[in-house]
Coordinates of N, CA, C and O in Angstrom, one line a residue:
M1 N 2.1 -9.0 11.8 CA 1.8 -7.5 12.9 C 0.6 -8.5 14.1 O 1.1 -7.7 14.5
E2 N 0.0 -8.7 13.5 CA -1.5 -9.4 14.2 C -0.7 -10.3 15.5 O -0.3 -9.7 16.4
K3 N -0.1 -11.3 15.0 CA 0.7 -12.6 15.9 C 2.3 -11.7 16.1 O 1.7 -12.2 18.0
Y4 N 2.7 -10.9 15.6 CA 3.8 -10.6 16.5 C 4.3 -8.9 16.6 O 5.1 -8.2 16.3
P5 N 3.4 -8.4 17.3 CA 3.6 -6.7 16.9 C 4.1 -6.4 17.6 O 5.1 -5.3 17.2
Q6 N 4.9 -7.0 19.0 CA 6.3 -6.7 19.4 C 7.4 -6.7 18.9 O 8.4 -5.4 19.3
K7 N 7.9 -7.8 17.5 CA 8.6 -7.2 17.2 C 9.0 -6.4 15.7 O 9.7 -6.2 15.0
I8 N 7.7 -5.6 15.6 CA 7.8 -4.5 15.0 C 7.9 -2.9 15.3 O 6.3 -2.0 16.3
Y9 N 8.4 -2.1 14.7 CA 8.9 -0.9 15.3 C 7.5 0.2 14.7 O 7.1 0.9 15.2
A10 N 7.1 -0.2 13.5 CA 6.2 0.7 12.5 C 6.3 0.1 11.3 O 7.1 -0.3 10.9
A11 N 5.0 0.0 11.0 CA 4.6 -0.7 9.8 C 4.3 0.2 8.8 O 3.4 1.8 9.2
V12 N 5.0 0.8 7.8 CA 4.5 1.4 6.6 C 3.7 0.9 5.4 O 4.1 0.2 5.1
F13 N 2.7 2.1 4.8 CA 1.6 2.1 3.8 C 2.0 2.9 3.1 O 1.9 4.1 3.7
L14 N 2.6 2.0 1.8 CA 2.9 3.6 1.2 C 2.4 3.3 0.0 O 1.7 2.2 -1.0
A15 N 0.9 4.0 -0.5 CA 0.1 4.2 -1.3 C -1.5 2.9 -1.4 O -0.9 2.0 -2.3
A16 N -1.5 2.6 -0.4 CA -1.5 0.9 0.1 C -3.2 1.0 0.7 O -3.6 2.1 1.1
F17 N -3.6 0.1 1.1 CA -4.6 -0.1 1.8 C -4.4 -0.4 2.9 O -4.2 -1.2 3.3
I18 N -5.2 0.1 3.8 CA -4.6 -0.1 6.0 C -5.7 -0.6 5.9 O -6.9 0.0 6.3
P19 N -5.9 -1.5 6.4 CA -7.5 -2.2 7.3 C -7.1 -1.6 8.6 O -6.7 -0.9 9.3
D20 N -8.1 -2.1 9.5 CA -8.1 -1.5 10.5 C -8.6 -2.9 11.3 O -8.9 -4.0 11.1
S21 N -8.7 -2.3 12.7 CA -9.2 -3.4 13.7 C -10.1 -3.4 14.3 O -10.9 -4.3 15.0
T22 N -11.6 -2.6 13.9 CA -12.2 -2.1 13.9 C -13.8 -3.0 12.7 O -14.5 -3.8 13.1
H23 N -13.1 -3.3 12.1 CA -14.1 -3.8 10.5 C -13.6 -5.5 10.0 O -12.2 -5.4 10.4
M24 N -14.2 -6.1 9.0 CA -13.5 -7.1 8.9 C -12.4 -6.8 7.5 O -12.4 -5.5 7.5
S25 N -11.5 -7.8 8.0 CA -10.2 -7.8 6.5 C -10.5 -7.0 5.7 O -9.1 -6.3 5.1
S26 N -11.2 -7.2 5.0 CA -11.7 -6.9 3.7 C -12.1 -5.7 3.1 O -12.8 -5.5 2.4
Y27 N -12.9 -4.7 4.4 CA -13.8 -3.4 4.9 C -13.0 -2.5 3.3 O -13.8 -2.5 3.1
V28 N -12.0 -2.4 3.8 CA -10.9 -1.3 3.0 C -11.3 -1.8 1.4 O -11.5 -0.2 0.6
L29 N -10.9 -2.7 1.1 CA -10.7 -2.8 -0.3 C -12.3 -3.2 -1.5 O -12.8 -2.9 -1.9
N30 N -13.6 -3.5 -0.4 CA -14.6 -3.6 -0.6 C -15.8 -2.3 -0.7 O -15.9 -2.0 -1.7
Q31 N -14.5 -1.3 0.1 CA -15.2 0.2 0.3 C -14.8 1.1 -1.1 O -15.3 1.5 -1.9
Y32 N -13.5 0.8 -1.1 CA -12.9 1.2 -2.5 C -13.3 0.5 -3.8 O -13.6 1.5 -4.6
N33 N -13.6 -0.5 -3.9 CA -14.3 -0.9 -5.0 C -15.7 -0.6 -5.4 O -16.4 -0.7 -6.6
E34 N -16.0 -0.4 -4.4 CA -17.7 0.2 -4.1 C -17.7 1.7 -5.1 O -18.3 1.9 -5.0
R35 N -16.8 2.0 -4.5 CA -16.6 3.9 -5.2 C -15.9 3.6 -6.4 O -15.4 4.9 -6.5
T36 N -14.9 3.0 -7.0 CA -14.5 2.9 -8.5 C -14.8 2.5 -9.4 O -15.5 1.6 -8.9
P37 N -15.5 3.2 -10.3 CA -16.0 3.5 -11.8 C -15.8 2.3 -12.2 O -14.1 2.1 -12.1
S38 N -16.5 1.0 -12.6 CA -15.9 0.2 -13.7 C -15.1 0.8 -15.0 O -13.6 0.1 -15.0
E39 N -15.0 1.8 -15.5 CA -13.8 2.4 -16.3 C -13.2 2.8 -16.2 O -12.1 3.0 -17.0
N40 N -12.6 3.2 -14.8 CA -10.9 3.0 -14.2 C -10.4 2.0 -14.3 O -9.4 2.4 -14.6
W41 N -10.9 0.9 -14.4 CA -10.0 -0.1 -14.7 C -9.5 -0.4 -15.6 O -8.4 -0.8 -16.5
L42 N -9.6 0.6 -17.0 CA -9.6 0.7 -18.0 C -9.6 -0.8 -18.9 O -11.0 -1.3 -19.0
N43 N -8.4 -1.0 -19.5 CA -8.4 -2.9 -19.4 C -7.9 -3.8 -19.0 O -7.6 -4.8 -19.6
T44 N -8.6 -3.7 -17.7 CA -7.7 -4.7 -16.8 C -9.2 -5.4 -16.7 O -9.9 -5.8 -17.0
Q45 N -8.7 -6.8 -16.2 CA -9.9 -8.3 -16.8 C -9.7 -8.5 -15.4 O -8.8 -9.1 -14.6
F46 N -11.0 -8.7 -14.7 CA -11.5 -9.4 -13.7 C -12.0 -11.1 -14.0 O -13.0 -11.1 -15.1
L47 N -11.4 -11.9 -13.9 CA -11.5 -13.6 -13.9 C -12.0 -14.2 -13.0 O -11.8 -14.1 -11.7
S48 N -13.0 -15.3 -13.1 CA -13.6 -16.1 -11.7 C -12.7 -17.2 -12.6 O -11.9 -18.2 -13.3
Y49 N -12.5 -17.9 -11.0 CA -12.1 -19.3 -10.8 C -11.8 -20.3 -10.1 O -12.3 -19.5 -9.1
G50 N -11.5 -21.2 -9.5 CA -11.5 -21.9 -8.7 C -13.0 -22.8 -8.6 O -13.6 -23.0 -9.7
S51 N -13.8 -23.2 -7.7 CA -15.1 -24.6 -7.7 C -15.8 -23.6 -8.0 O -16.4 -22.6 -7.5
P52 N -16.7 -24.3 -8.3 CA -18.7 -23.6 -8.1 C -18.6 -23.5 -6.9 O -19.8 -22.3 -6.6
E53 N -18.9 -24.2 -6.0 CA -18.8 -23.7 -4.4 C -18.3 -22.5 -3.9 O -18.9 -21.9 -2.8
E54 N -17.2 -22.6 -4.4 CA -16.2 -21.7 -3.9 C -15.4 -20.3 -4.9 O -14.4 -20.8 -4.8
P55 N -16.6 -19.9 -5.4 CA -15.7 -18.9 -6.6 C -14.9 -18.2 -6.4 O -14.7 -17.7 -5.0
L56 N -13.6 -17.6 -7.3 CA -12.7 -16.3 -6.8 C -12.5 -15.7 -7.2 O -12.6 -16.1 -8.5
T57 N -12.3 -14.4 -7.6 CA -11.6 -13.5 -8.6 C -9.8 -13.5 -8.5 O -9.5 -13.2 -7.6
S58 N -9.8 -13.0 -10.2 CA -8.3 -13.0 -10.1 C -8.7 -11.5 -11.1 O -9.8 -11.3 -11.8
I59 N -7.2 -11.1 -10.7 CA -7.3 -10.1 -11.6 C -6.1 -9.9 -12.6 O -5.2 -10.5 -11.9
F60 N -6.4 -9.3 -13.9 CA -5.2 -9.1 -14.4 C -5.1 -7.6 -15.2 O -5.9 -7.3 -16.0
F61 N -4.2 -6.6 -14.4 CA -3.8 -5.1 -15.4 C -3.6 -5.2 -16.3 O -2.6 -6.8 -17.0
G62 N -4.6 -4.4 -17.1 CA -3.9 -4.4 -18.6 C -2.7 -2.9 -18.9 O -2.6 -2.2 -17.7
S63 N -2.3 -3.1 -20.1 CA -1.5 -2.4 -20.5 C -1.6 -1.2 -20.9 O -0.9 0.0 -20.0
K64 N -2.7 -0.6 -20.5 CA -3.6 0.6 -20.8 C -3.4 1.6 -19.4 O -3.4 1.9 -18.3
F65 N -3.6 0.3 -18.0 CA -3.3 0.5 -16.7 C -2.8 0.4 -16.3 O -2.5 1.8 -15.0
L66 N -1.5 0.1 -17.0 CA -0.2 0.2 -16.0 C -0.1 1.4 -16.3 O 1.0 2.0 -15.9
A67 N 0.4 1.8 -18.2 CA 0.5 2.8 -18.7 C 0.0 3.7 -17.6 O 0.8 4.9 -17.3
Y68 N -1.2 4.1 -17.9 CA -1.8 5.4 -17.6 C -2.3 5.9 -15.7 O -2.7 6.3 -15.8
K69 N -2.3 4.3 -15.0 CA -3.0 4.5 -14.2 C -1.8 4.1 -12.5 O -1.0 4.5 -11.6
L70 N -0.8 3.2 -13.0 CA 0.1 1.9 -11.8 C 1.5 3.2 -12.4 O 1.8 3.3 -11.0
Y71 N 1.8 3.5 -13.5 CA 3.5 3.4 -14.0 C 3.6 4.5 -14.5 O 4.2 5.0 -15.3
Q72 N 2.1 6.3 -14.3 CA 1.8 7.2 -15.4 C 3.4 8.1 -15.3 O 3.5 8.9 -16.1
L73 N 4.0 8.1 -14.3 CA 5.4 9.0 -13.9 C 6.1 8.5 -14.7 O 7.4 9.0 -14.1
C74 N 6.2 7.0 -14.5 CA 7.6 6.1 -15.0 C 8.4 6.4 -16.2 O 8.0 6.1 -16.1
S75 N 9.4 5.5 -16.2 CA 10.5 5.9 -17.2 C 9.5 4.4 -18.4 O 8.8 3.5 -17.6
P76 N 9.7 4.6 -19.6 CA 8.7 3.7 -20.7 C 9.3 2.4 -20.2 O 8.5 1.6 -20.7
E77 N 10.8 2.3 -19.6 CA 11.6 1.3 -19.8 C 10.6 0.3 -18.1 O 10.5 -0.6 -19.1
D78 N 10.8 1.8 -17.6 CA 9.7 0.9 -16.8 C 9.0 0.3 -16.9 O 8.2 -0.8 -16.3
I79 N 8.1 0.6 -17.6 CA 6.9 -0.6 -17.8 C 6.5 -0.7 -18.6 O 5.7 -1.9 -18.5
A80 N 7.6 -1.0 -19.5 CA 7.9 -1.7 -20.4 C 8.2 -3.4 -19.3 O 7.4 -4.5 -19.8
L81 N 9.1 -3.4 -18.4 CA 9.3 -3.9 -17.9 C 8.5 -4.9 -17.1 O 8.0 -5.9 -17.3
A82 N 7.6 -4.0 -16.5 CA 6.2 -3.9 -15.4 C 5.1 -5.0 -16.9 O 4.9 -6.0 -16.2
S83 N 5.0 -4.7 -17.9 CA 4.3 -5.3 -19.1 C 4.5 -6.7 -18.8 O 3.9 -7.9 -19.4
S84 N 6.0 -6.6 -19.1 CA 6.3 -8.4 -19.5 C 6.4 -9.3 -18.3 O 6.8 -10.2 -18.2
L85 N 6.2 -8.6 -16.9 CA 6.1 -9.6 -15.5 C 5.0 -9.7 -15.4 O 4.8 -10.2 -14.5
I86 N 4.1 -9.0 -15.8 CA 2.8 -9.1 -15.3 C 2.1 -10.1 -15.1 O 2.3 -10.9 -16.7
R87 N 1.2 -11.3 -14.3 CA 0.4 -12.4 -14.7 C -0.7 -12.0 -13.5 O -0.7 -10.7 -12.6
P88 N -1.6 -12.6 -14.3 CA -2.8 -12.6 -13.1 C -2.5 -13.1 -11.8 O -1.9 -13.8 -11.2
S89 N -3.4 -12.2 -10.2 CA -3.6 -12.0 -9.5 C -4.8 -12.4 -9.1 O -5.5 -11.8 -9.4
S90 N -4.4 -12.6 -7.2 CA -6.1 -12.7 -6.7 C -6.7 -11.2 -6.1 O -5.2 -10.7 -6.3
L91 N -7.7 -10.9 -6.2 CA -7.7 -10.0 -5.0 C -8.3 -10.4 -3.6 O -7.9 -9.3 -2.9
F92 N -7.9 -11.5 -3.7 CA -7.9 -11.8 -2.2 C -9.0 -11.5 -1.8 O -9.3 -11.1 0.2
L93 N -10.5 -11.0 -2.0 CA -11.4 -10.6 -1.2 C -12.3 -11.5 -0.6 O -12.1 -11.6 0.2
E94 N -11.4 -13.1 -1.0 CA -12.7 -14.1 -0.6 C -11.9 -14.2 0.8 O -12.5 -14.7 1.4
D95 N -10.6 -14.7 0.5 CA -9.2 -14.9 1.7 C -10.2 -13.3 3.0 O -10.4 -14.0 4.3
L96 N -9.9 -12.5 2.5 CA -10.0 -11.2 3.5 C -11.4 -11.3 3.8 O -11.5 -11.5 5.9
S97 N -11.9 -11.4 3.5 CA -13.8 -11.9 3.9 C -14.5 -12.9 5.5 O -15.0 -12.8 5.6
K98 N -13.1 -13.9 4.7 CA -13.3 -15.3 5.8 C -12.0 -14.9 7.3 O -12.5 -15.6 7.6
A99 N -11.3 -14.4 7.0 CA -9.9 -13.9 7.7 C -10.3 -13.2 9.0 O -12.0 -12.6 9.2
K100 N -10.3 -13.9 10.3 CA -10.4 -12.9 11.3 C -10.2 -11.6 11.5 O -9.6 -11.5 10.5
Y101 N -11.2 -11.1 12.7 CA -10.9 -9.3 12.7 C -9.2 -8.7 13.1 O -9.1 -9.8 13.8
F102 N -8.9 -8.3 12.2 CA -7.4 -8.0 13.3 C -8.0 -6.6 15.4 O -8.8 -6.8 15.0
T103 N -7.0 -7.4 15.9 CA -7.9 -7.3 17.4 C -6.8 -5.6 17.6 O -5.7 -5.3 16.9
D104 N -7.5 -4.8 18.7 CA -6.9 -3.5 18.7 C -5.0 -4.3 19.5 O -4.5 -3.7 20.2
E105 N -5.1 -5.3 20.7 CA -3.9 -6.1 21.3 C -3.0 -6.1 20.4 O -1.1 -6.6 20.8
G106 N -3.2 -6.6 19.0 CA -2.1 -7.2 17.9 C -1.7 -6.2 16.8 O -0.9 -4.8 17.5
Y107 N -2.8 -6.5 16.2 CA -2.3 -5.5 14.4 C -2.6 -3.6 15.3 O -1.9 -3.1 14.7
G108 N -3.7 -3.8 16.3 CA -3.5 -2.0 16.8 C -2.8 -1.6 17.8 O -2.6 -0.8 17.5
S109 N -2.1 -2.2 17.8 CA -0.7 -2.2 19.0 C 0.8 -1.3 18.2 O 0.9 -0.6 18.6
V110 N 0.3 -2.0 17.0 CA 1.7 -1.2 15.6 C 1.7 0.2 15.1 O 0.7 0.4 14.9
K111 N 2.7 0.7 15.4 CA 2.5 2.1 14.8 C 2.4 2.3 13.7 O 3.2 1.2 13.2
R112 N 1.6 3.0 13.0 CA 1.1 2.7 11.4 C 1.9 4.3 11.2 O 1.3 5.3 11.4
V113 N 2.3 4.1 9.8 CA 3.0 5.5 9.2 C 2.5 5.2 8.0 O 2.4 4.3 7.4
Y114 N 0.9 6.3 7.0 CA 0.9 6.0 5.7 C 2.0 7.5 5.0 O 2.0 8.1 5.0
I115 N 2.5 7.2 4.1 CA 2.7 7.4 3.2 C 1.6 7.9 2.0 O 1.6 7.1 1.3
I116 N 1.4 9.3 1.6 CA 0.6 9.7 0.7 C 1.5 9.8 -0.8 O 2.7 10.4 -0.7
C117 N 1.2 9.1 -2.3 CA 1.4 9.6 -3.3 C 1.3 10.5 -3.6 O -0.6 10.1 -4.8
T118 N 0.7 11.7 -3.7 CA -0.1 12.9 -4.3 C -0.8 12.2 -5.6 O -1.3 13.4 -6.1
E119 N 0.4 11.8 -6.8 CA -0.3 11.9 -7.9 C -0.9 10.3 -8.5 O -0.4 9.7 -9.3
D120 N -0.9 10.0 -7.2 CA -1.6 8.5 -7.0 C -2.9 8.6 -8.2 O -3.2 9.2 -7.9
K121 N -2.9 7.1 -9.3 CA -3.9 7.5 -10.1 C -5.2 6.0 -10.3 O -5.9 5.9 -9.8
V122 N -4.5 4.9 -8.7 CA -5.2 3.9 -8.4 C -5.5 4.3 -6.8 O -6.6 4.1 -7.1
I123 N -4.9 4.7 -5.7 CA -5.6 5.6 -5.0 C -5.6 6.5 -4.7 O -4.3 7.3 -4.4
S124 N -6.9 7.2 -5.1 CA -7.1 8.9 -5.2 C -6.2 9.0 -3.6 O -6.5 8.5 -2.2
E125 N -5.4 10.1 -3.9 CA -5.2 11.2 -2.5 C -6.2 11.7 -1.7 O -6.3 11.2 -0.5
E126 N -7.6 10.8 -2.3 CA -8.6 11.7 -1.4 C -9.2 10.5 -0.6 O -9.3 10.1 0.4
F127 N -8.9 9.2 -1.3 CA -9.2 7.6 -0.5 C -8.1 7.3 0.0 O -8.4 6.8 1.3
Q128 N -6.9 7.9 -0.2 CA -5.8 8.0 0.7 C -6.0 8.7 2.1 O -5.8 8.2 2.9
G129 N -6.3 9.8 1.7 CA -6.7 10.5 3.0 C -7.4 10.2 4.2 O -7.5 9.9 5.5
R130 N -9.2 9.9 3.6 CA -10.0 8.6 4.0 C -9.7 8.1 4.8 O -9.9 7.8 6.1
Q131 N -8.9 7.5 4.6 CA -7.7 6.1 5.4 C -7.4 6.3 6.7 O -7.7 6.5 7.7
I132 N -6.4 8.0 6.7 CA -5.8 8.4 7.5 C -6.9 8.5 8.4 O -6.2 8.5 9.4
D133 N -7.8 9.2 8.0 CA -9.1 9.9 8.9 C -9.4 9.0 9.8 O -9.7 9.3 10.8
N134 N -9.9 7.3 9.1 CA -10.7 7.1 9.5 C -9.9 5.7 10.5 O -10.8 5.0 11.0
I135 N -8.9 5.6 10.4 CA -8.0 4.5 10.8 C -6.6 5.2 11.8 O -5.9 6.3 11.4
S136 N -6.5 4.4 13.0 CA -5.4 5.4 13.6 C -3.7 5.1 13.1 O -3.3 3.9 13.3
V137 N -3.7 6.2 12.1 CA -2.6 6.2 11.8 C -1.4 7.2 12.7 O -2.2 8.2 13.2
T138 N -0.5 6.4 12.9 CA 0.6 7.7 14.0 C 1.0 8.8 13.7 O 1.5 9.8 14.2
E139 N 1.1 8.3 12.3 CA 1.8 9.1 11.5 C 2.0 9.8 9.9 O 1.2 8.1 9.1
A140 N 1.1 10.4 9.4 CA 1.1 10.6 7.3 C 2.3 11.2 7.1 O 2.3 12.4 7.8
K141 N 2.9 11.0 6.2 CA 3.7 11.3 5.4 C 3.1 11.9 4.1 O 3.0 10.9 3.6
E142 N 4.4 12.4 3.1 CA 3.6 12.5 1.8 C 4.9 13.1 0.7 O 5.6 13.1 1.3
I143 N 4.5 12.2 -0.2 CA 6.0 12.3 -1.7 C 4.9 13.2 -2.4 O 4.4 12.7 -3.2
K144 N 5.5 14.1 -2.4 CA 4.9 14.7 -3.7 C 5.1 14.6 -5.1 O 6.8 14.5 -5.0
G145 N 4.1 14.8 -6.0 CA 4.9 14.1 -7.5 C 4.9 13.1 -7.8 O 5.3 12.8 -8.6
A146 N 4.6 11.7 -6.4 CA 4.7 10.6 -7.2 C 3.7 9.7 -7.3 O 2.4 10.1 -6.5
D147 N 3.9 8.9 -8.3 CA 2.5 8.1 -8.8 C 2.6 7.0 -7.9 O 3.1 6.8 -7.0
H148 N 1.8 5.6 -8.1 CA 1.6 4.7 -7.7 C 3.0 4.3 -7.2 O 2.8 2.9 -6.2
M149 N 4.0 4.0 -8.0 CA 5.0 3.2 -7.9 C 6.6 4.7 -7.6 O 7.0 4.5 -8.2
A150 N 6.0 4.9 -6.2 CA 6.9 6.1 -5.8 C 8.8 5.1 -5.8 O 9.4 5.7 -6.1
M151 N 8.3 3.9 -5.9 CA 9.6 3.6 -6.5 C 11.1 3.2 -7.2 O 11.7 3.1 -7.3
L152 N 9.8 3.5 -7.5 CA 10.6 3.9 -9.3 C 10.6 5.6 -9.8 O 11.6 5.4 -10.3
N153 N 9.5 5.9 -9.6 CA 9.6 7.5 -10.0 C 9.9 8.5 -9.2 O 10.5 9.4 -9.2
M154 N 10.5 8.3 -7.5 CA 10.7 9.1 -7.1 C 11.3 8.3 -6.4 O 11.4 8.4 -4.3
P155 N 12.5 7.6 -6.2 CA 13.3 6.0 -5.2 C 14.0 7.3 -4.3 O 14.1 6.7 -2.8
K156 N 14.5 8.6 -4.4 CA 15.2 9.0 -2.9 C 14.6 9.5 -2.4 O 14.8 9.8 -1.2
Q157 N 13.7 10.5 -2.5 CA 12.4 10.8 -1.4 C 11.9 9.7 -0.6 O 11.6 10.3 0.5
L158 N 11.8 8.5 -1.2 CA 10.9 7.3 -0.7 C 12.3 7.4 0.1 O 11.2 6.8 1.8
C159 N 13.3 7.0 0.1 CA 14.4 6.3 0.9 C 14.7 6.9 1.9 O 14.7 6.7 3.1
V160 N 14.9 8.3 1.4 CA 14.6 9.5 2.6 C 13.3 9.9 3.7 O 13.3 9.9 5.3
N161 N 12.2 9.9 3.6 CA 10.4 9.1 3.7 C 11.2 7.8 4.5 O 11.0 8.0 6.0
L162 N 11.8 7.1 4.3 CA 11.6 5.4 5.1 C 12.9 5.7 6.1 O 12.2 5.4 7.5
L163 N 13.6 5.8 6.4 CA 15.2 6.3 6.4 C 14.5 7.4 7.6 O 15.0 6.8 9.1
E164 N 13.9 8.5 7.1 CA 13.4 9.4 8.8 C 12.5 8.1 9.4 O 12.4 8.9 10.3
I165 N 11.1 7.7 9.3 CA 10.5 7.1 9.8 C 11.5 5.8 10.5 O 10.8 5.8 11.8
A166 N 12.1 5.1 10.2 CA 13.2 3.9 11.1 C 14.1 4.9 11.9 O 14.3 4.3 12.8
D167 N 14.4 6.2 11.6 CA 14.9 7.1 12.7 C 14.0 7.1 14.2 O 14.5 7.1 15.2
K168 N 13.0 7.5 13.6 CA 12.3 8.0 14.5 C 11.3 7.0 15.5 O 11.1 7.2 16.5
Y169 N 11.4 5.6 14.8 CA 9.9 4.8 15.5 C 10.9 3.7 16.0 O 10.8 3.4 16.7
T170 N 12.8 3.5 15.8 CA 13.1 2.4 16.0 C 14.3 3.1 17.3 O 14.7 4.2 17.4
T171 N 14.4 2.2 17.9 CA 15.2 2.5 19.6 C 16.9 2.2 19.7 O 18.0 2.8 20.6
D172 N 16.8 1.3 19.1 CA 18.5 1.1 18.8 C 19.0 0.6 17.2 O 20.3 0.8 17.4
L173 N 18.3 2.1 16.9 CA 19.0 2.4 15.4 C 19.6 4.5 15.5 O 18.6 4.7 15.8
Y174 N 20.4 4.8 14.5 CA 20.5 6.0 14.3 C 20.9 6.6 13.1 O 22.0 5.5 12.3
I175 N 19.9 7.1 12.2 CA 20.3 7.3 11.6 C 20.4 8.6 10.7 O 19.9 9.9 11.9
N176 N 21.4 9.3 10.7 CA 21.7 10.7 9.9 C 21.3 10.6 8.1 O 21.9 10.1 7.1
V177 N 20.0 11.7 8.1 CA 20.2 11.6 6.5 C 20.6 13.2 6.4 O 20.1 14.0 6.8
Q178 N 21.2 13.3 5.5 CA 22.1 13.8 4.6 C 22.5 14.0 3.3 O 21.2 13.4 2.2
S179 N 21.8 15.4 2.4 CA 21.8 15.5 1.2 C 22.5 14.6 0.7 O 22.1 14.1 -0.7
S180 N 23.4 14.4 0.5 CA 24.5 13.8 -0.3 C 25.1 11.9 0.6 O 25.3 11.2 -0.5
H181 N 24.4 11.6 1.2 CA 24.7 10.4 2.3 C 24.0 10.6 3.3 O 22.4 11.3 3.8
V182 N 23.7 8.7 3.3 CA 23.1 8.3 4.4 C 24.0 7.3 5.6 O 24.7 6.8 5.1
S183 N 23.6 7.9 6.5 CA 25.2 7.2 7.6 C 23.8 5.9 9.3 O 22.6 6.7 9.3
I184 N 23.7 5.1 9.1 CA 23.3 4.5 9.6 C 23.8 3.4 10.9 O 25.2 2.6 10.0
F185 N 23.9 3.3 12.1 CA 24.5 2.6 12.9 C 23.8 2.5 13.9 O 22.7 2.6 14.5
K186 N 23.9 1.0 14.9 CA 23.0 0.7 15.7 C 23.6 1.2 17.2 O 25.1 1.7 17.1
G187 N 23.0 2.1 18.1 CA 23.7 1.9 19.3 C 24.3 0.7 20.1 O 23.5 -0.3 19.7
D188 N 24.7 1.5 21.2 CA 25.2 0.4 22.0 C 23.9 -0.2 23.4 O 23.5 0.1 23.7

């Protein structure tokens, strides 16, 4: 988005951390970590790796965190699949803290749409709202009853929202959303 903003009609953030062009890239994630009590992470593991000169932190979501925070409204099959696929991952805090600030001319010029998931237990609705209030978001939408994994527990509502966003922010696509089908066609 920073490098080629002219190629992006709109950026969509779904129950996500959304950076701004005022603070360092890690700012929102740092704010979240400061406000999140350690007990909220349940059995998630944070491990150090890298060199002593440049220590890094990985995160490994535990089974309780997956079931009660990330996938709490998803099917048992989705939780089982997620549990079998989970791997340690970087928090990227170290990388983000060294990254250049996003600029108003690049990242800041892209229209940003935030989709709130009202039942997200990872990024609270209050924190999602704070991001929307503090960062220039072009539009905020909401999926009532969706947890952090809206693509699994509310896929139809998510698709409708994404299609509405595509219809509103693109100039050469025409999208017609009906209750039974979706039509997408390119304009002349």
